[in-house]
PDB file of C-alpha atoms in Angstrom:
ATOM      1  CA  MET A  38       7.000   4.949 -50.197  1.00 52.00           C
ATOM      2  CA  ARG A  39       3.488   5.200 -48.834  1.00 55.00           C
ATOM      3  CA  ASN A  40       3.410   1.543 -47.673  1.00 60.00           C
ATOM      4  CA  ILE A  41       6.583   2.008 -45.635  1.00 62.00           C
ATOM      5  CA  THR A  42       5.148   5.116 -43.928  1.00 58.00           C
ATOM      6  CA  GLU A  43       1.869   3.343 -43.134  1.00 62.00           C
ATOM      7  CA  SER A  44       3.793   0.338 -41.841  1.00 65.00           C
ATOM      8  CA  ASN A  45       5.977   2.518 -39.573  1.00 70.00           C
ATOM      9  CA  GLY A  46       2.880   4.256 -38.170  1.00 71.00           C
ATOM     10  CA  PHE A  47       1.269   0.911 -37.366  1.00 72.00           C
ATOM     11  CA  ILE A  48       4.429  -0.334 -35.652  1.00 76.00           C
ATOM     12  CA  LYS A  49       4.683   2.859 -33.562  1.00 72.00           C
ATOM     13  CA  ARG A  50       1.036   2.570 -32.481  1.00 75.00           C
ATOM     14  CA  ALA A  51       1.468  -1.123 -31.608  1.00 65.00           C
ATOM     15  CA  ILE A  52       4.574  -0.396 -29.535  1.00 73.00           C
ATOM     16  CA  SER A  53       2.755   2.433 -27.742  1.00 68.00           C
ATOM     17  CA  ILE A  54      -0.218   0.220 -26.905  1.00 69.00           C
ATOM     18  CA  ILE A  55       2.020  -2.599 -25.651  1.00 67.00           C
ATOM     19  CA  THR A  56       4.003  -0.145 -23.507  1.00 62.00           C
ATOM     20  CA  VAL A  57       0.846   1.293 -21.940  1.00 55.00           C
ATOM     21  CA  CYS A  58      -0.462  -2.218 -21.200  1.00 47.00           C
ATOM     22  CA  LEU A  59       2.811  -3.217 -19.521  1.00 49.00           C
ATOM     23  CA  ILE A  60       2.790  -0.074 -17.378  1.00 51.00           C
ATOM     24  CA  LEU A  61      -0.796  -0.708 -16.281  1.00 48.00           C
ATOM     25  CA  LEU A  62      -0.043  -4.344 -15.440  1.00 46.00           C
ATOM     26  CA  SER A  63       3.000  -3.423 -13.385  1.00 47.00           C
ATOM     27  CA  MET A  64       1.035  -0.801 -11.435  1.00 47.00           C
ATOM     28  CA  ALA A  65      -1.800  -3.222 -10.647  1.00 48.00           C
ATOM     29  CA  GLY A  66       0.390  -5.296  -8.320  1.00 49.00           C
ATOM     30  CA  CYS A  67       1.797  -2.385  -6.329  1.00 57.00           C
ATOM     31  CA  GLY A  68      -0.080  -2.973  -3.067  1.00 63.00           C
ATOM     32  CA  LYS A  69       1.885  -2.595   0.145  1.00 86.00           C
ATOM     33  CA  TYR A  70       0.573  -5.869   1.601  1.00 95.00           C
ATOM     34  CA  THR A  71      -0.578  -9.058  -0.089  1.00 97.00           C
ATOM     35  CA  SER A  72      -3.232 -11.508   1.088  1.00 98.00           C
ATOM     36  CA  LYS A  73      -2.164 -15.141   1.136  1.00 97.00           C
ATOM     37  CA  TYR A  74      -4.330 -17.798   2.716  1.00 98.00           C
ATOM     38  CA  LYS A  75      -6.094 -21.119   2.452  1.00 97.00           C
ATOM     39  CA  ALA A  76      -9.710 -21.125   3.514  1.00 98.00           C
ATOM     40  CA  VAL A  77     -12.985 -23.054   3.460  1.00 98.00           C
ATOM     41  CA  GLY A  78     -16.401 -21.390   3.565  1.00 98.00           C
ATOM     42  CA  PHE A  79     -14.724 -17.979   3.244  1.00 98.00           C
ATOM     43  CA  VAL A  80     -16.819 -14.869   2.561  1.00 98.00           C
ATOM     44  CA  HIS A  81     -15.299 -11.391   2.601  1.00 98.00           C
ATOM     45  CA  SER A  82     -15.987  -7.852   1.456  1.00 98.00           C
ATOM     46  CA  ASN A  83     -13.904  -4.684   1.225  1.00 98.00           C
ATOM     47  CA  GLU A  84     -15.557  -1.304   0.686  1.00 97.00           C
ATOM     48  CA  SER A  85     -13.910   2.090   1.064  1.00 96.00           C
ATOM     49  CA  SER A  86     -14.747   2.523   4.768  1.00 96.00           C
ATOM     50  CA  ALA A  87     -15.736  -0.984   5.941  1.00 98.00           C
ATOM     51  CA  ALA A  88     -14.674  -4.607   5.545  1.00 98.00           C
ATOM     52  CA  PHE A  89     -15.536  -8.036   6.893  1.00 98.00           C
ATOM     53  CA  MET A  90     -14.520 -11.669   6.691  1.00 98.00           C
ATOM     54  CA  SER A  91     -16.364 -14.797   7.836  1.00 98.00           C
ATOM     55  CA  PHE A  92     -15.105 -18.345   7.457  1.00 98.00           C
ATOM     56  CA  TYR A  93     -15.401 -21.970   8.466  1.00 98.00           C
ATOM     57  CA  SER A  94     -11.613 -22.393   8.380  1.00 98.00           C
ATOM     58  CA  PHE A  95      -8.868 -19.893   7.616  1.00 98.00           C
ATOM     59  CA  ASP A  96      -5.068 -20.025   7.745  1.00 98.00           C
ATOM     60  CA  GLY A  97      -2.886 -17.190   6.481  1.00 98.00           C
ATOM     61  CA  LYS A  98      -3.086 -13.441   5.977  1.00 98.00           C
ATOM     62  CA  MET A  99      -5.977 -11.288   4.741  1.00 98.00           C
ATOM     63  CA  VAL A 100      -5.425  -7.619   3.932  1.00 98.00           C
ATOM     64  CA  PHE A 101      -8.143  -4.973   3.706  1.00 98.00           C
ATOM     65  CA  LYS A 102      -7.545  -1.483   2.297  1.00 97.00           C
ATOM     66  CA  LEU A 103      -9.752   1.272   3.733  1.00 97.00           C
ATOM     67  CA  LYS A 104      -9.872   4.998   2.956  1.00 96.00           C
ATOM     68  CA  SER A 105     -10.225   7.561   5.714  1.00 95.00           C
ATOM     69  CA  THR A 106     -11.474  11.053   4.921  1.00 95.00           C
ATOM     70  CA  GLY A 107     -10.426  12.503   8.264  1.00 94.00           C
ATOM     71  CA  GLU A 108      -9.252  11.836  11.779  1.00 94.00           C
ATOM     72  CA  GLY A 109     -10.668   8.697  13.387  1.00 92.00           C
ATOM     73  CA  ASP A 110     -10.173   5.148  14.578  1.00 95.00           C
ATOM     74  CA  LEU A 111     -11.284   1.623  13.681  1.00 97.00           C
ATOM     75  CA  LYS A 112     -14.442   0.107  15.074  1.00 97.00           C
ATOM     76  CA  TYR A 113     -14.130  -3.675  15.095  1.00 98.00           C
ATOM     77  CA  SER A 114     -15.734  -6.896  16.233  1.00 98.00           C
ATOM     78  CA  ALA A 115     -14.252 -10.384  16.215  1.00 98.00           C
ATOM     79  CA  LYS A 116     -15.361 -13.892  17.071  1.00 97.00           C
ATOM     80  CA  LEU A 117     -13.291 -17.060  16.839  1.00 98.00           C
ATOM     81  CA  GLU A 118     -14.275 -20.601  17.832  1.00 98.00           C
ATOM     82  CA  SER A 119     -10.750 -22.065  17.698  1.00 98.00           C
ATOM     83  CA  GLY A 120      -7.268 -20.901  16.785  1.00 97.00           C
ATOM     84  CA  ASN A 121      -5.424 -17.635  17.264  1.00 97.00           C
ATOM     85  CA  ALA A 122      -5.303 -14.482  15.147  1.00 98.00           C
ATOM     86  CA  VAL A 123      -3.605 -11.114  15.424  1.00 98.00           C
ATOM     87  CA  VAL A 124      -5.064  -8.037  13.729  1.00 98.00           C
ATOM     88  CA  TYR A 125      -2.796  -5.165  12.740  1.00 98.00           C
ATOM     89  CA  TYR A 126      -3.459  -1.818  11.151  1.00 97.00           C
ATOM     90  CA  ASP A 127      -1.079   0.299   9.110  1.00 96.00           C
ATOM     91  CA  TYR A 128      -1.502   4.003   8.641  1.00 93.00           C
ATOM     92  CA  TYR A 129       1.354   5.991   7.168  1.00 87.00           C
ATOM     93  CA  GLY A 130       3.812   3.110   7.005  1.00 91.00           C
ATOM     94  CA  THR A 131       3.740   1.761  10.546  1.00 90.00           C
ATOM     95  CA  LYS A 132       2.274  -1.710  11.103  1.00 95.00           C
ATOM     96  CA  THR A 133       0.813  -1.722  14.626  1.00 96.00           C
ATOM     97  CA  GLU A 134      -1.034  -4.458  16.508  1.00 97.00           C
ATOM     98  CA  LEU A 135      -4.691  -3.538  16.967  1.00 97.00           C
ATOM     99  CA  PHE A 136      -5.823  -6.640  18.910  1.00 97.00           C
ATOM    100  CA  SER A 137      -5.485 -10.404  19.157  1.00 97.00           C
ATOM    101  CA  VAL A 138      -8.230 -12.991  19.400  1.00 97.00           C
ATOM    102  CA  ASN A 139      -7.935 -16.550  20.741  1.00 97.00           C
ATOM    103  CA  SER A 140     -10.097 -19.689  20.840  1.00 97.00           C
ATOM    104  CA  GLY A 141     -13.559 -18.931  22.171  1.00 97.00           C
ATOM    105  CA  ASP A 142     -13.065 -15.145  22.239  1.00 96.00           C
ATOM    106  CA  GLU A 143     -15.725 -12.692  21.167  1.00 97.00           C
ATOM    107  CA  MET A 144     -15.108  -8.955  21.296  1.00 97.00           C
ATOM    108  CA  GLU A 145     -16.298  -5.570  20.107  1.00 98.00           C
ATOM    109  CA  SER A 146     -14.301  -2.368  20.521  1.00 97.00           C
ATOM    110  CA  HIS A 147     -12.460   0.404  18.706  1.00 97.00           C
ATOM    111  CA  GLY A 148      -8.874   1.577  18.498  1.00 95.00           C
ATOM    112  CA  GLY A 149      -5.992   2.704  16.338  1.00 93.00           C
ATOM    113  CA  TYR A 150      -5.608   6.353  15.426  1.00 91.00           C
ATOM    114  CA  PHE A 151      -5.301   7.718  11.884  1.00 93.00           C
ATOM    115  CA  GLU A 152      -5.982  10.788   9.794  1.00 93.00           C
ATOM    116  CA  ALA A 153      -7.112  11.136   6.180  1.00 95.00           C
ATOM    117  CA  GLY A 154      -5.510   8.554   3.901  1.00 94.00           C
ATOM    118  CA  THR A 155      -5.170   4.825   3.339  1.00 95.00           C
ATOM    119  CA  VAL A 156      -5.517   2.466   6.293  1.00 96.00           C
ATOM    120  CA  TYR A 157      -4.575  -1.206   5.899  1.00 97.00           C
ATOM    121  CA  VAL A 158      -6.155  -3.788   8.196  1.00 98.00           C
ATOM    122  CA  ILE A 159      -4.223  -7.068   8.293  1.00 98.00           C
ATOM    123  CA  VAL A 160      -5.598 -10.284   9.823  1.00 98.00           C
ATOM    124  CA  GLU A 161      -2.872 -12.898  10.404  1.00 98.00           C
ATOM    125  CA  THR A 162      -3.156 -16.404  11.812  1.00 97.00           C
ATOM    126  CA  SER A 163      -0.342 -18.615  13.049  1.00 90.00           C
ATOM    127  CA  THR A 164      -2.446 -21.791  12.862  1.00 92.00           C
ATOM    128  CA  GLU A 165      -5.703 -22.808  11.226  1.00 97.00           C
ATOM    129  CA  CYS A 166      -8.659 -20.970  12.745  1.00 98.00           C
ATOM    130  CA  LYS A 167     -12.265 -22.223  12.762  1.00 98.00           C
ATOM    131  CA  ASN A 168     -15.618 -20.437  12.639  1.00 98.00           C
ATOM    132  CA  GLY A 169     -14.405 -16.860  12.613  1.00 98.00           C
ATOM    133  CA  ASP A 170     -16.116 -13.568  11.991  1.00 98.00           C
ATOM    134  CA  PHE A 171     -14.302 -10.198  11.756  1.00 98.00           C
ATOM    135  CA  HIS A 172     -15.849  -6.775  10.991  1.00 98.00           C
ATOM    136  CA  PHE A 173     -14.023  -3.447  10.595  1.00 98.00           C
ATOM    137  CA  SER A 174     -15.234   0.073   9.890  1.00 97.00           C
ATOM    138  CA  ILE A 175     -13.836   3.565  10.053  1.00 96.00           C
ATOM    139  CA  ALA A 176     -15.443   5.396  12.964  1.00 85.00           C
TER     140      ALA A 176
END
């Protein structure tokens, strides 16, 4: 009788652990946007209030997730030797174009309004881009 009780307890614990693991795995992939790209010489960083990406070549979509603690906008700089890219931001479910950059462009500015919460910054290319450098921070 005791062996059956011990065996049932082990099975219940194992099922509980497996269930918790499956829940955690399913929650890990719940981002609103997904990065998908091919790149060479690609360096990037994403902190809570700032992000950057630099590359030799890049083609695709890169998503950064920033956290705002209050009202503000995005400070950004971009440089691109060749190709075209469009940068969007999403605050509260609305994907809005922030700026576009073309071959030979170099810019520094700010824009996009948001309040406290999650701000997504999305860099999308339509063709392969070369020698690019993008920086974003919450201002």
